[in-house]
Short mmCIF file of C-alpha atoms in Angstrom, two decimals:
data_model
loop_
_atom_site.label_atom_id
_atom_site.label_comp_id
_atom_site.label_asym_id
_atom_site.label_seq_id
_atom_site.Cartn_x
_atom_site.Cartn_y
_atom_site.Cartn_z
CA UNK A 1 108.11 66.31 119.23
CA UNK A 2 108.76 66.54 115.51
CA UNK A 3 110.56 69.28 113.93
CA UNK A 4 107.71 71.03 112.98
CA UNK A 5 106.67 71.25 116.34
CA UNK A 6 110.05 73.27 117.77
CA UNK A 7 108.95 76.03 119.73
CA UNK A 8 110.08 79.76 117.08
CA UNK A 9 109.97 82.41 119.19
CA UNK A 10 107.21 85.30 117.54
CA UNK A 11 107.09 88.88 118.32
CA UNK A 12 104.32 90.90 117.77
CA UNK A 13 102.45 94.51 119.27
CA UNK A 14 98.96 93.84 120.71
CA UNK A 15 96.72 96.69 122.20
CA UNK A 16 97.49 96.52 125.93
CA UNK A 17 93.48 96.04 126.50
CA UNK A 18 94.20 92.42 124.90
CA UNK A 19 97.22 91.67 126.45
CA UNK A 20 95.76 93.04 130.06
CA UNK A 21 92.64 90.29 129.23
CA UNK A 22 94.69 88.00 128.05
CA UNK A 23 96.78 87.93 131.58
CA UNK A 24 93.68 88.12 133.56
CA UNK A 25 92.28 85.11 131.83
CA UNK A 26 95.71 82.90 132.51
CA UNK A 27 95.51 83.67 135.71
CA UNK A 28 92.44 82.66 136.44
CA UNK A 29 92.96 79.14 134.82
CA UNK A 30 96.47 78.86 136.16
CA UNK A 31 97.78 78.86 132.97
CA UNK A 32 101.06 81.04 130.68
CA UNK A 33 100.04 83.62 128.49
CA UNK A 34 102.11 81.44 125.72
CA UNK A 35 100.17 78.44 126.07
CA UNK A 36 96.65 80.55 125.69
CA UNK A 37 97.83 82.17 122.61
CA UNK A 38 99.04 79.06 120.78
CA UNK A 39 95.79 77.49 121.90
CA UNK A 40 93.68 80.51 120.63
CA UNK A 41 95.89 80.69 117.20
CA UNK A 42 95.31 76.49 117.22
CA UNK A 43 91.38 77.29 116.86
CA UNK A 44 91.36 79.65 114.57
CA UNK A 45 93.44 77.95 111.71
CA UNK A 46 91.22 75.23 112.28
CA UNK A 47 88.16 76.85 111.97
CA UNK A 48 89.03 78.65 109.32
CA UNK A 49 90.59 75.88 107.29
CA UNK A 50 87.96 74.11 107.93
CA UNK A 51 85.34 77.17 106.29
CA UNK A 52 83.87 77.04 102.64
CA UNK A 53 85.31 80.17 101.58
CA UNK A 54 88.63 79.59 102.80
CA UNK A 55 89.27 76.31 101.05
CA UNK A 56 87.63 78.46 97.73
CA UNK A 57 90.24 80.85 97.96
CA UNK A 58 93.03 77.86 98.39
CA UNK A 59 91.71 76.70 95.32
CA UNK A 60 91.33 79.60 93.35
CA UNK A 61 95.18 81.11 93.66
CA UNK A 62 96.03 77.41 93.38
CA UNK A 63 94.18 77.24 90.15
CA UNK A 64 95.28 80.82 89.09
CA UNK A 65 99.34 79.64 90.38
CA UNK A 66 99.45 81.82 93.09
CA UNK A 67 100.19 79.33 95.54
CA UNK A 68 102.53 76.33 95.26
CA UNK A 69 101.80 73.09 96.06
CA UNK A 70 103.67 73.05 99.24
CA UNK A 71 102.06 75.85 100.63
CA UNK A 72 98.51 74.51 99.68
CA UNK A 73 99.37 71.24 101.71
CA UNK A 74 100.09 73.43 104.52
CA UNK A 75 96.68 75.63 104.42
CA UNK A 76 94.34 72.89 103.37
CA UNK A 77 95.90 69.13 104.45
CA UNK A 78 97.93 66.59 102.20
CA UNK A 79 94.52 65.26 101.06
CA UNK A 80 92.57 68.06 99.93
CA UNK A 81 95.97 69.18 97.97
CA UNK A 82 96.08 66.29 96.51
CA UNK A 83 92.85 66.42 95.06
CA UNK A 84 93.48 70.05 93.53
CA UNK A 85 96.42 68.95 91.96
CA UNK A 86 94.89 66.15 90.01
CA UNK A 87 91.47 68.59 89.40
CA UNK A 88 94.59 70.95 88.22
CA UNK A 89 95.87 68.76 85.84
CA UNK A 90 92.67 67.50 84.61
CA UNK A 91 92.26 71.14 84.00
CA UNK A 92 95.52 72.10 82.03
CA UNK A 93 95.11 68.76 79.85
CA UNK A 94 94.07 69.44 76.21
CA UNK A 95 90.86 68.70 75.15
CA UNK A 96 89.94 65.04 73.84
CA UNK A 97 90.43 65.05 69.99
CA UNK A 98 86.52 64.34 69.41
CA UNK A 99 84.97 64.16 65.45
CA UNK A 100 82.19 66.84 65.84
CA UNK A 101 78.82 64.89 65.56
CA UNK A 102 76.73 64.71 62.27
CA UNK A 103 74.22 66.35 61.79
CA UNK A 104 71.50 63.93 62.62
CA UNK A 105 67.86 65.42 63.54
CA UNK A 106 67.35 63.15 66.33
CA UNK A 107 63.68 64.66 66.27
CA UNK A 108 62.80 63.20 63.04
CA UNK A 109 58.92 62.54 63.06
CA UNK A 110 56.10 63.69 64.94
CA UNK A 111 56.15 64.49 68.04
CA UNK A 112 53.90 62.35 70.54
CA UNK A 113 51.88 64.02 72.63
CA UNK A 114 50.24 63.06 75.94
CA UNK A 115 46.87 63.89 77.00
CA UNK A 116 47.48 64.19 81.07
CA UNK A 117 43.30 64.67 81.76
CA UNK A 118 42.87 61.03 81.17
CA UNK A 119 45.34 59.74 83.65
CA UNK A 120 43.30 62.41 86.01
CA UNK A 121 40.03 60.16 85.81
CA UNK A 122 41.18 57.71 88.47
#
């Protein structure tokens, strides 16, 4: 068991309906109330990690520095934070120093034009 993975002891108020189901359904598995709850809080980060929208949002207050790096890696995974910190930098970086293009018609001539009821004959 890593650090990360010490038991920290949460308190919270829950409508009594919730906690009464909550009971019922631990005892009919044989399980703690404890273990149920991590289990249910397990599968909903995931799932909702895992959702379009979600990772968005990660990206947007990332983008917008409302989050920090750190705390991206935690919602999102090492990799994907990765990735928005070099699409973040790529980003902030100043433009290429590009001469603007002459003006060149590139549509000099006349145009060709293609008569499409021939190629219909066949």
């Amino acid at each position: 068991m890593s650090a990360s993975d010490d038991p920290r002891r949460v308190h919270f108020q829950s409508p009594e309906y919730l906690v009464d189901r909550l009971d019922a359904i631990a005892d009919l598995f044989d399980k703690d109330r404890t273990d149920l709850l991590v289990e249910a809080i397990r599968e909903y980060i995931e799932e909702t990690a895992d959702s379009e929208t979600f990772q968005e949002l990660v990206a947007t207050k990332y983008y917008d520095d409302q989050l920090e790096f750190e705390t991206v890696k935690q919602l999102a995974g090492a990799e994907t934070a990765q990735r928005l910190r070099l699409l973040k930098a790529d980003l902030e970086d100043e433009p290429l120093d590009l001469a603007t293009p002459d003006d060149v018609d590139i549509y000099d001539g006349d145009p060709t034009t293609v008569d499409t009821a021939a190629n219909d004959d066949r």
